[in-house]
Amino acid sequence: MELRSVAALIEASRKMPIWEAILCSDLEEDTPEQRAASLEKMQMLWQVMQDSAAGYDGSQRSLSGLSGGDGEKYTQMLSSGKMMCGTYLNDAIATALKVSECNACMKRIVAAPTAGSCGVIPAVLIPYRKEYPDTPEEEMLHALYVTGGFGNIIAERASVSGAEAGCQAEIGAASAMAAAALVYLRGGSPEACGNACAMALKNLLGLVCDPVGGLVEVPCVKRNVIGAMDALSAAQMALAGIESRVPPDQVLDAMAEVGRSLPPSLRETGKGGLAATPFGMAYAPKEG
């Protein structure tokens, strides 16, 4: 992708919709055939996201036994009337749990941008379509282009790898991508998309990657929930005209620097943070 900064993406979006600027940058040649192929692939990814949520099995557990069933618990509790927040928010929480549990149970998901953060983007977009059923299918695909565009810039300028930069690079990046997409769907400007991305990422700056047992389950599954909530709040703020005081590209540069500063034990090695608690050590891989 040629767009290597949020500033460049915003500038390109002055001539065309932001999703189209991302698409044009991604194509080798802007021909009807390549556009059709790209849209077809995006349709496939959107369908897989929906299928992963719809095909969730609350009785299934991961091989380790650490994950599974929480998405079903949350869904069942909704009927009790005791849960707070509105339908969209609650549906987002349930979807984040379900999709990320599907990943732990080795079912098909979309790594967006990684398998460990696969629940964040579906958690905001699938309930969005339910909340606003008149949204055209093509607009949902355009929103996915927005997630991909911002995700590529984050990967180019910083990282989307927990092993390289901590969980800020996985859940944080997914949240930033989702926030930008939500702003686009609600008619926000490219600048507002950039602000949403920056605010979402700032909120999770420094998040460590400390998987128990080296598995993408604890605390990863529940971090998908906080990533979705972060995306929603950042998008709402951006739509209200609230700006990130630190420009988006500077936020990405700071994220890269923070990632480099994290000790190896907090970068997906399973040797620090929650993985080093007595509970976590009980699941540590045995040496020899």
PDB file of C-alpha atoms in Angstrom:
ATOM      1  CA  MET A   1       0.000   0.000   0.000  1.00  0.00           C
ATOM      2  CA  GLU A   2       1.476   3.356  -1.027  1.00  0.00           C
ATOM      3  CA  LEU A   3      -0.238   5.456   1.649  1.00  0.00           C
ATOM      4  CA  ARG A   4       2.228   5.363   4.526  1.00  0.00           C
ATOM      5  CA  SER A   5       0.746   7.989   6.832  1.00  0.00           C
ATOM      6  CA  VAL A   6      -2.662   9.109   8.057  1.00  0.00           C
ATOM      7  CA  ALA A   7      -1.841  12.588   6.767  1.00  0.00           C
ATOM      8  CA  ALA A   8      -1.271  11.190   3.262  1.00  0.00           C
ATOM      9  CA  LEU A   9      -4.543   9.242   3.441  1.00  0.00           C
ATOM     10  CA  ILE A  10      -6.487  12.341   4.476  1.00  0.00           C
ATOM     11  CA  GLU A  11      -4.904  14.322   1.661  1.00  0.00           C
ATOM     12  CA  ALA A  12      -5.776  11.613  -0.883  1.00  0.00           C
ATOM     13  CA  SER A  13      -9.347  11.602   0.440  1.00  0.00           C
ATOM     14  CA  ARG A  14      -9.855  15.224  -0.625  1.00  0.00           C
ATOM     15  CA  LYS A  15     -10.312  13.959  -4.183  1.00  0.00           C
ATOM     16  CA  MET A  16     -12.448  10.866  -3.511  1.00  0.00           C
ATOM     17  CA  PRO A  17     -14.127   8.968  -0.638  1.00  0.00           C
ATOM     18  CA  ILE A  18     -11.646   7.660   1.884  1.00  0.00           C
ATOM     19  CA  TRP A  19     -12.446   4.017   1.149  1.00  0.00           C
ATOM     20  CA  GLU A  20     -11.822   4.599  -2.551  1.00  0.00           C
ATOM     21  CA  ALA A  21      -8.507   6.306  -1.880  1.00  0.00           C
ATOM     22  CA  ILE A  22      -7.490   3.188   0.032  1.00  0.00           C
ATOM     23  CA  LEU A  23      -8.720   0.898  -2.740  1.00  0.00           C
ATOM     24  CA  CYS A  24      -6.911   2.870  -5.458  1.00  0.00           C
ATOM     25  CA  SER A  25      -3.704   2.784  -3.450  1.00  0.00           C
ATOM     26  CA  ASP A  26      -3.983  -0.973  -3.026  1.00  0.00           C
ATOM     27  CA  LEU A  27      -4.567  -1.831  -6.687  1.00  0.00           C
ATOM     28  CA  GLU A  28      -1.669  -2.498  -9.018  1.00  0.00           C
ATOM     29  CA  GLU A  29      -3.758  -1.061 -11.843  1.00  0.00           C
ATOM     30  CA  ASP A  30      -7.082   0.695 -11.408  1.00  0.00           C
ATOM     31  CA  THR A  31      -9.074  -1.436 -13.842  1.00  0.00           C
ATOM     32  CA  PRO A  32     -12.684  -2.662 -13.560  1.00  0.00           C
ATOM     33  CA  GLU A  33     -11.387  -6.236 -13.309  1.00  0.00           C
ATOM     34  CA  GLN A  34      -9.030  -5.492 -10.408  1.00  0.00           C
ATOM     35  CA  ARG A  35     -11.691  -3.467  -8.605  1.00  0.00           C
ATOM     36  CA  ALA A  36     -14.174  -6.314  -8.974  1.00  0.00           C
ATOM     37  CA  ALA A  37     -11.622  -8.829  -7.684  1.00  0.00           C
ATOM     38  CA  SER A  38     -10.804  -6.648  -4.685  1.00  0.00           C
ATOM     39  CA  LEU A  39     -14.465  -6.144  -3.805  1.00  0.00           C
ATOM     40  CA  GLU A  40     -15.098  -9.867  -4.167  1.00  0.00           C
ATOM     41  CA  LYS A  41     -12.305 -10.631  -1.717  1.00  0.00           C
ATOM     42  CA  MET A  42     -13.632  -8.033   0.720  1.00  0.00           C
ATOM     43  CA  GLN A  43     -17.093  -9.574   0.449  1.00  0.00           C
ATOM     44  CA  MET A  44     -15.582 -12.947   1.329  1.00  0.00           C
ATOM     45  CA  LEU A  45     -13.842 -11.512   4.400  1.00  0.00           C
ATOM     46  CA  TRP A  46     -17.052  -9.819   5.548  1.00  0.00           C
ATOM     47  CA  GLN A  47     -18.927 -13.106   5.137  1.00  0.00           C
ATOM     48  CA  VAL A  48     -16.333 -15.033   7.148  1.00  0.00           C
ATOM     49  CA  MET A  49     -16.607 -12.470   9.951  1.00  0.00           C
ATOM     50  CA  GLN A  50     -20.372 -12.910  10.036  1.00  0.00           C
ATOM     51  CA  ASP A  51     -20.104 -16.692   9.850  1.00  0.00           C
ATOM     52  CA  SER A  52     -17.643 -16.840  12.740  1.00  0.00           C
ATOM     53  CA  ALA A  53     -20.117 -15.005  14.962  1.00  0.00           C
ATOM     54  CA  ALA A  54     -23.194 -16.866  13.718  1.00  0.00           C
ATOM     55  CA  GLY A  55     -21.480 -20.258  13.946  1.00  0.00           C
ATOM     56  CA  TYR A  56     -20.364 -19.810  17.548  1.00  0.00           C
ATOM     57  CA  ASP A  57     -20.922 -22.907  19.681  1.00  0.00           C
ATOM     58  CA  GLY A  58     -21.236 -22.090  23.366  1.00  0.00           C
ATOM     59  CA  SER A  59     -20.592 -25.708  24.349  1.00  0.00           C
ATOM     60  CA  GLN A  60     -17.185 -25.827  22.657  1.00  0.00           C
ATOM     61  CA  ARG A  61     -13.990 -25.373  24.658  1.00  0.00           C
ATOM     62  CA  SER A  62     -10.406 -24.773  23.596  1.00  0.00           C
ATOM     63  CA  LEU A  63      -7.895 -27.601  23.872  1.00  0.00           C
ATOM     64  CA  SER A  64      -6.345 -25.995  26.955  1.00  0.00           C
ATOM     65  CA  GLY A  65      -9.730 -25.567  28.619  1.00  0.00           C
ATOM     66  CA  LEU A  66      -8.992 -21.875  29.207  1.00  0.00           C
ATOM     67  CA  SER A  67     -11.546 -20.563  26.717  1.00  0.00           C
ATOM     68  CA  GLY A  68     -15.078 -21.180  25.576  1.00  0.00           C
ATOM     69  CA  GLY A  69     -18.631 -20.575  26.712  1.00  0.00           C
ATOM     70  CA  ASP A  70     -18.308 -16.980  27.888  1.00  0.00           C
ATOM     71  CA  GLY A  71     -20.020 -15.587  24.799  1.00  0.00           C
ATOM     72  CA  GLU A  72     -22.991 -17.843  25.543  1.00  0.00           C
ATOM     73  CA  LYS A  73     -23.036 -16.807  29.211  1.00  0.00           C
ATOM     74  CA  TYR A  74     -23.196 -13.161  28.214  1.00  0.00           C
ATOM     75  CA  THR A  75     -25.944 -13.744  25.663  1.00  0.00           C
ATOM     76  CA  GLN A  76     -28.070 -15.676  28.160  1.00  0.00           C
ATOM     77  CA  MET A  77     -27.629 -12.980  30.795  1.00  0.00           C
ATOM     78  CA  LEU A  78     -29.035 -10.367  28.428  1.00  0.00           C
ATOM     79  CA  SER A  79     -32.511 -11.855  28.789  1.00  0.00           C
ATOM     80  CA  SER A  80     -32.392 -11.335  32.556  1.00  0.00           C
ATOM     81  CA  GLY A  81     -32.847  -7.586  32.282  1.00  0.00           C
ATOM     82  CA  LYS A  82     -29.935  -7.054  34.686  1.00  0.00           C
ATOM     83  CA  MET A  83     -27.404  -6.016  32.078  1.00  0.00           C
ATOM     84  CA  MET A  84     -26.671  -2.332  31.597  1.00  0.00           C
ATOM     85  CA  CYS A  85     -26.144  -0.371  28.352  1.00  0.00           C
ATOM     86  CA  GLY A  86     -28.117  -0.533  25.136  1.00  0.00           C
ATOM     87  CA  THR A  87     -28.619  -3.334  22.635  1.00  0.00           C
ATOM     88  CA  TYR A  88     -25.777  -2.298  20.342  1.00  0.00           C
ATOM     89  CA  LEU A  89     -23.215  -2.131  23.140  1.00  0.00           C
ATOM     90  CA  ASN A  90     -24.267  -5.445  24.651  1.00  0.00           C
ATOM     91  CA  ASP A  91     -24.305  -7.121  21.256  1.00  0.00           C
ATOM     92  CA  ALA A  92     -20.794  -5.802  20.625  1.00  0.00           C
ATOM     93  CA  ILE A  93     -19.536  -7.313  23.885  1.00  0.00           C
ATOM     94  CA  ALA A  94     -21.138 -10.678  23.128  1.00  0.00           C
ATOM     95  CA  THR A  95     -19.782 -10.708  19.570  1.00  0.00           C
ATOM     96  CA  ALA A  96     -16.241  -9.870  20.683  1.00  0.00           C
ATOM     97  CA  LEU A  97     -16.317 -12.790  23.101  1.00  0.00           C
ATOM     98  CA  LYS A  98     -17.806 -15.195  20.588  1.00  0.00           C
ATOM     99  CA  VAL A  99     -15.481 -14.461  17.694  1.00  0.00           C
ATOM    100  CA  SER A 100     -12.327 -14.478  19.809  1.00  0.00           C
ATOM    101  CA  GLU A 101     -13.440 -17.729  21.466  1.00  0.00           C
ATOM    102  CA  CYS A 102     -13.921 -19.182  17.990  1.00  0.00           C
ATOM    103  CA  ASN A 103     -10.272 -18.400  17.341  1.00  0.00           C
ATOM    104  CA  ALA A 104      -9.197 -20.151  20.559  1.00  0.00           C
ATOM    105  CA  CYS A 105     -11.281 -23.158  19.526  1.00  0.00           C
ATOM    106  CA  MET A 106      -9.517 -23.322  16.147  1.00  0.00           C
ATOM    107  CA  LYS A 107     -12.505 -22.233  14.067  1.00  0.00           C
ATOM    108  CA  ARG A 108     -12.340 -20.041  10.983  1.00  0.00           C
ATOM    109  CA  ILE A 109     -11.899 -16.313  11.646  1.00  0.00           C
ATOM    110  CA  VAL A 110     -10.493 -13.234   9.924  1.00  0.00           C
ATOM    111  CA  ALA A 111      -7.198 -12.076  11.408  1.00  0.00           C
ATOM    112  CA  ALA A 112      -8.003  -8.382  11.666  1.00  0.00           C
ATOM    113  CA  PRO A 113      -5.239  -7.440  11.916  1.00  0.00           C
ATOM    114  CA  THR A 114      -4.216 -10.573  13.869  1.00  0.00           C
ATOM    115  CA  ALA A 115      -5.876 -13.735  15.143  1.00  0.00           C
ATOM    116  CA  GLY A 116      -5.497 -12.485  18.713  1.00  0.00           C
ATOM    117  CA  SER A 117      -7.525  -9.360  17.883  1.00  0.00           C
ATOM    118  CA  CYS A 118      -9.983 -11.031  15.518  1.00  0.00           C
ATOM    119  CA  GLY A 119     -13.059 -10.186  17.611  1.00  0.00           C
ATOM    120  CA  VAL A 120     -12.765  -6.397  17.694  1.00  0.00           C
ATOM    121  CA  ILE A 121     -13.790  -5.371  14.168  1.00  0.00           C
ATOM    122  CA  PRO A 122     -16.638  -7.932  13.875  1.00  0.00           C
ATOM    123  CA  ALA A 123     -17.834  -6.813  17.316  1.00  0.00           C
ATOM    124  CA  VAL A 124     -18.495  -3.274  16.121  1.00  0.00           C
ATOM    125  CA  LEU A 125     -19.509  -3.904  12.496  1.00  0.00           C
ATOM    126  CA  ILE A 126     -21.870  -6.886  12.822  1.00  0.00           C
ATOM    127  CA  PRO A 127     -24.000  -5.259  15.562  1.00  0.00           C
ATOM    128  CA  TYR A 128     -23.852  -1.998  13.590  1.00  0.00           C
ATOM    129  CA  ARG A 129     -25.575  -3.697  10.665  1.00  0.00           C
ATOM    130  CA  LYS A 130     -28.240  -5.013  13.056  1.00  0.00           C
ATOM    131  CA  GLU A 131     -28.702  -1.572  14.606  1.00  0.00           C
ATOM    132  CA  TYR A 132     -28.879   0.107  11.196  1.00  0.00           C
ATOM    133  CA  PRO A 133     -30.333  -2.594   8.901  1.00  0.00           C
ATOM    134  CA  ASP A 134     -30.849  -0.156   6.027  1.00  0.00           C
ATOM    135  CA  THR A 135     -27.073   0.214   5.631  1.00  0.00           C
ATOM    136  CA  PRO A 136     -26.247  -1.098   2.120  1.00  0.00           C
ATOM    137  CA  GLU A 137     -24.010  -4.150   1.938  1.00  0.00           C
ATOM    138  CA  GLU A 138     -21.516  -2.211  -0.168  1.00  0.00           C
ATOM    139  CA  GLU A 139     -21.171   0.373   2.595  1.00  0.00           C
ATOM    140  CA  MET A 140     -20.103  -2.375   4.994  1.00  0.00           C
ATOM    141  CA  LEU A 141     -17.466  -3.418   2.463  1.00  0.00           C
ATOM    142  CA  HIS A 142     -16.348   0.191   2.150  1.00  0.00           C
ATOM    143  CA  ALA A 143     -16.004   0.321   5.934  1.00  0.00           C
ATOM    144  CA  LEU A 144     -13.765  -2.741   5.771  1.00  0.00           C
ATOM    145  CA  TYR A 145     -11.549  -0.908   3.289  1.00  0.00           C
ATOM    146  CA  VAL A 146     -11.244   1.843   5.881  1.00  0.00           C
ATOM    147  CA  THR A 147     -10.173  -0.690   8.518  1.00  0.00           C
ATOM    148  CA  GLY A 148      -7.639  -2.131   6.092  1.00  0.00           C
ATOM    149  CA  GLY A 149      -6.275   1.253   5.104  1.00  0.00           C
ATOM    150  CA  PHE A 150      -5.654   2.359   8.663  1.00  0.00           C
ATOM    151  CA  GLY A 151      -4.355  -1.100   9.560  1.00  0.00           C
ATOM    152  CA  ASN A 152      -1.790  -0.960   6.785  1.00  0.00           C
ATOM    153  CA  ILE A 153      -0.605   2.459   7.890  1.00  0.00           C
ATOM    154  CA  ILE A 154      -0.252   1.237  11.481  1.00  0.00           C
ATOM    155  CA  ALA A 155       1.715  -1.785  10.255  1.00  0.00           C
ATOM    156  CA  GLU A 156       3.966   0.398   8.093  1.00  0.00           C
ATOM    157  CA  ARG A 157       4.582   3.109  10.679  1.00  0.00           C
ATOM    158  CA  ALA A 158       4.540   1.026  13.861  1.00  0.00           C
ATOM    159  CA  SER A 159       3.496  -2.643  14.141  1.00  0.00           C
ATOM    160  CA  VAL A 160       0.551  -5.031  14.383  1.00  0.00           C
ATOM    161  CA  SER A 161       2.599  -7.764  16.064  1.00  0.00           C
ATOM    162  CA  GLY A 162       2.334  -8.540  19.767  1.00  0.00           C
ATOM    163  CA  ALA A 163       5.744 -10.198  19.644  1.00  0.00           C
ATOM    164  CA  GLU A 164       7.228  -6.996  18.276  1.00  0.00           C
ATOM    165  CA  ALA A 165       5.340  -4.247  20.103  1.00  0.00           C
ATOM    166  CA  GLY A 166       3.016  -5.762  22.712  1.00  0.00           C
ATOM    167  CA  CYS A 167      -0.766  -6.076  22.695  1.00  0.00           C
ATOM    168  CA  GLN A 168      -1.101  -2.372  21.867  1.00  0.00           C
ATOM    169  CA  ALA A 169      -0.096  -3.494  18.374  1.00  0.00           C
ATOM    170  CA  GLU A 170      -2.871  -6.099  18.183  1.00  0.00           C
ATOM    171  CA  ILE A 171      -5.917  -5.079  20.239  1.00  0.00           C
ATOM    172  CA  GLY A 172      -4.864  -1.429  20.048  1.00  0.00           C
ATOM    173  CA  ALA A 173      -4.482  -1.518  16.278  1.00  0.00           C
ATOM    174  CA  ALA A 174      -7.768  -3.399  15.802  1.00  0.00           C
ATOM    175  CA  SER A 175      -9.557  -0.854  17.978  1.00  0.00           C
ATOM    176  CA  ALA A 176      -8.090   2.057  16.009  1.00  0.00           C
ATOM    177  CA  MET A 177      -9.089   0.418  12.717  1.00  0.00           C
ATOM    178  CA  ALA A 178     -12.634  -0.243  13.949  1.00  0.00           C
ATOM    179  CA  ALA A 179     -13.022   3.296  15.303  1.00  0.00           C
ATOM    180  CA  ALA A 180     -12.110   4.812  11.940  1.00  0.00           C
ATOM    181  CA  ALA A 181     -14.576   2.532  10.159  1.00  0.00           C
ATOM    182  CA  LEU A 182     -17.425   3.498  12.496  1.00  0.00           C
ATOM    183  CA  VAL A 183     -16.777   7.190  11.900  1.00  0.00           C
ATOM    184  CA  TYR A 184     -16.881   6.553   8.157  1.00  0.00           C
ATOM    185  CA  LEU A 185     -20.182   4.664   8.438  1.00  0.00           C
ATOM    186  CA  ARG A 186     -21.751   7.532  10.391  1.00  0.00           C
ATOM    187  CA  GLY A 187     -20.735  10.085   7.756  1.00  0.00           C
ATOM    188  CA  GLY A 188     -17.693  11.502   9.527  1.00  0.00           C
ATOM    189  CA  SER A 189     -14.906  13.239   7.647  1.00  0.00           C
ATOM    190  CA  PRO A 190     -11.521  11.647   6.866  1.00  0.00           C
ATOM    191  CA  GLU A 191     -10.041  13.938   9.526  1.00  0.00           C
ATOM    192  CA  ALA A 192     -12.549  12.563  12.049  1.00  0.00           C
ATOM    193  CA  CYS A 193     -11.586   9.017  11.022  1.00  0.00           C
ATOM    194  CA  GLY A 194      -7.967   9.898  11.751  1.00  0.00           C
ATOM    195  CA  ASN A 195      -8.859  11.390  15.122  1.00  0.00           C
ATOM    196  CA  ALA A 196     -10.858   8.300  16.066  1.00  0.00           C
ATOM    197  CA  CYS A 197      -7.919   6.100  15.127  1.00  0.00           C
ATOM    198  CA  ALA A 198      -5.533   8.199  17.206  1.00  0.00           C
ATOM    199  CA  MET A 199      -7.772   8.383  20.281  1.00  0.00           C
ATOM    200  CA  ALA A 200      -8.490   4.651  20.262  1.00  0.00           C
ATOM    201  CA  LEU A 201      -4.805   3.845  20.006  1.00  0.00           C
ATOM    202  CA  LYS A 202      -3.801   6.362  22.682  1.00  0.00           C
ATOM    203  CA  ASN A 203      -6.239   4.732  25.095  1.00  0.00           C
ATOM    204  CA  LEU A 204      -4.441   1.389  24.792  1.00  0.00           C
ATOM    205  CA  LEU A 205      -0.890   2.709  24.412  1.00  0.00           C
ATOM    206  CA  GLY A 206       1.546   0.511  26.317  1.00  0.00           C
ATOM    207  CA  LEU A 207      -0.753  -2.519  26.554  1.00  0.00           C
ATOM    208  CA  VAL A 208       1.503  -5.509  27.113  1.00  0.00           C
ATOM    209  CA  CYS A 209       1.280  -8.927  25.473  1.00  0.00           C
ATOM    210  CA  ASP A 210       1.330 -11.490  28.301  1.00  0.00           C
ATOM    211  CA  PRO A 211      -0.528 -14.636  27.169  1.00  0.00           C
ATOM    212  CA  VAL A 212      -0.949 -17.319  29.815  1.00  0.00           C
ATOM    213  CA  GLY A 213       0.799 -20.479  28.696  1.00  0.00           C
ATOM    214  CA  GLY A 214       1.847 -18.734  25.504  1.00  0.00           C
ATOM    215  CA  LEU A 215      -1.682 -19.272  24.174  1.00  0.00           C
ATOM    216  CA  VAL A 216      -3.871 -16.637  22.512  1.00  0.00           C
ATOM    217  CA  GLU A 217      -6.640 -17.064  25.094  1.00  0.00           C
ATOM    218  CA  VAL A 218      -6.000 -15.405  28.480  1.00  0.00           C
ATOM    219  CA  PRO A 219      -6.206 -12.402  28.649  1.00  0.00           C
ATOM    220  CA  CYS A 220      -6.626 -12.071  24.880  1.00  0.00           C
ATOM    221  CA  VAL A 221     -10.307 -13.047  24.578  1.00  0.00           C
ATOM    222  CA  LYS A 222     -11.538 -10.443  27.047  1.00  0.00           C
ATOM    223  CA  ARG A 223      -9.178  -7.810  25.672  1.00  0.00           C
ATOM    224  CA  ASN A 224     -11.142  -8.082  22.430  1.00  0.00           C
ATOM    225  CA  VAL A 225     -14.111  -6.765  24.416  1.00  0.00           C
ATOM    226  CA  ILE A 226     -12.220  -3.747  25.714  1.00  0.00           C
ATOM    227  CA  GLY A 227     -10.904  -3.123  22.204  1.00  0.00           C
ATOM    228  CA  ALA A 228     -14.446  -2.976  20.848  1.00  0.00           C
ATOM    229  CA  MET A 229     -15.584  -0.654  23.646  1.00  0.00           C
ATOM    230  CA  ASP A 230     -12.558   1.560  23.052  1.00  0.00           C
ATOM    231  CA  ALA A 231     -13.400   1.762  19.340  1.00  0.00           C
ATOM    232  CA  LEU A 232     -16.983   2.766  20.031  1.00  0.00           C
ATOM    233  CA  SER A 233     -16.057   5.492  22.518  1.00  0.00           C
ATOM    234  CA  ALA A 234     -13.302   6.909  20.278  1.00  0.00           C
ATOM    235  CA  ALA A 235     -15.655   6.965  17.286  1.00  0.00           C
ATOM    236  CA  GLN A 236     -18.347   8.734  19.289  1.00  0.00           C
ATOM    237  CA  MET A 237     -15.895  11.363  20.471  1.00  0.00           C
ATOM    238  CA  ALA A 238     -14.584  11.953  16.951  1.00  0.00           C
ATOM    239  CA  LEU A 239     -18.130  12.263  15.594  1.00  0.00           C
ATOM    240  CA  ALA A 240     -18.804  14.878  18.282  1.00  0.00           C
ATOM    241  CA  GLY A 241     -15.945  16.945  16.888  1.00  0.00           C
ATOM    242  CA  ILE A 242     -13.444  16.024  19.594  1.00  0.00           C
ATOM    243  CA  GLU A 243      -9.910  15.883  18.216  1.00  0.00           C
ATOM    244  CA  SER A 244      -6.807  14.023  19.244  1.00  0.00           C
ATOM    245  CA  ARG A 245      -4.438  16.695  20.540  1.00  0.00           C
ATOM    246  CA  VAL A 246      -1.535  14.547  19.372  1.00  0.00           C
ATOM    247  CA  PRO A 247      -1.707  14.143  15.561  1.00  0.00           C
ATOM    248  CA  PRO A 248      -2.467  10.575  14.424  1.00  0.00           C
ATOM    249  CA  ASP A 249       0.914   9.919  12.814  1.00  0.00           C
ATOM    250  CA  GLN A 250       2.713  11.101  15.941  1.00  0.00           C
ATOM    251  CA  VAL A 251       0.548   8.694  17.968  1.00  0.00           C
ATOM    252  CA  LEU A 252       1.677   5.857  15.688  1.00  0.00           C
ATOM    253  CA  ASP A 253       5.306   6.904  16.070  1.00  0.00           C
ATOM    254  CA  ALA A 254       4.880   6.949  19.850  1.00  0.00           C
ATOM    255  CA  MET A 255       3.310   3.485  19.716  1.00  0.00           C
ATOM    256  CA  ALA A 256       6.337   2.188  17.802  1.00  0.00           C
ATOM    257  CA  GLU A 257       8.705   3.710  20.364  1.00  0.00           C
ATOM    258  CA  VAL A 258       6.729   2.295  23.304  1.00  0.00           C
ATOM    259  CA  GLY A 259       6.779  -1.123  21.624  1.00  0.00           C
ATOM    260  CA  ARG A 260      10.560  -1.006  21.268  1.00  0.00           C
ATOM    261  CA  SER A 261      10.848  -0.031  24.941  1.00  0.00           C
ATOM    262  CA  LEU A 262       8.836  -2.991  26.253  1.00  0.00           C
ATOM    263  CA  PRO A 263      10.972  -5.742  27.783  1.00  0.00           C
ATOM    264  CA  PRO A 264      10.903  -9.077  25.932  1.00  0.00           C
ATOM    265  CA  SER A 265       8.941 -10.651  28.796  1.00  0.00           C
ATOM    266  CA  LEU A 266       5.985  -8.425  27.877  1.00  0.00           C
ATOM    267  CA  ARG A 267       6.048  -9.165  24.159  1.00  0.00           C
ATOM    268  CA  GLU A 268       4.249 -12.476  23.664  1.00  0.00           C
ATOM    269  CA  THR A 269       6.866 -14.662  25.330  1.00  0.00           C
ATOM    270  CA  GLY A 270       4.531 -15.840  28.090  1.00  0.00           C
ATOM    271  CA  LYS A 271       7.174 -14.913  30.704  1.00  0.00           C
ATOM    272  CA  GLY A 272       5.812 -11.679  32.182  1.00  0.00           C
ATOM    273  CA  GLY A 273       2.648  -9.912  33.303  1.00  0.00           C
ATOM    274  CA  LEU A 274      -0.354 -12.185  33.807  1.00  0.00           C
ATOM    275  CA  ALA A 275       1.592 -15.122  32.404  1.00  0.00           C
ATOM    276  CA  ALA A 276       3.991 -14.858  35.363  1.00  0.00           C
ATOM    277  CA  THR A 277       1.274 -14.994  38.049  1.00  0.00           C
ATOM    278  CA  PRO A 278       0.854 -18.264  40.011  1.00  0.00           C
ATOM    279  CA  PHE A 279      -2.170 -19.038  37.833  1.00  0.00           C
ATOM    280  CA  GLY A 280      -0.241 -18.298  34.671  1.00  0.00           C
ATOM    281  CA  MET A 281       2.802 -20.309  35.705  1.00  0.00           C
ATOM    282  CA  ALA A 282       0.591 -23.363  36.205  1.00  0.00           C
ATOM    283  CA  TYR A 283      -0.016 -23.275  32.443  1.00  0.00           C
ATOM    284  CA  ALA A 284       3.591 -22.499  31.467  1.00  0.00           C
ATOM    285  CA  PRO A 285       4.996 -24.956  28.920  1.00  0.00           C
ATOM    286  CA  LYS A 286       7.189 -27.550  30.598  1.00  0.00           C
ATOM    287  CA  GLU A 287      10.812 -27.456  29.491  1.00  0.00           C
ATOM    288  CA  GLY A 288      12.634 -30.567  28.367  1.00  0.00           C
TER     289      GLY A 288
END
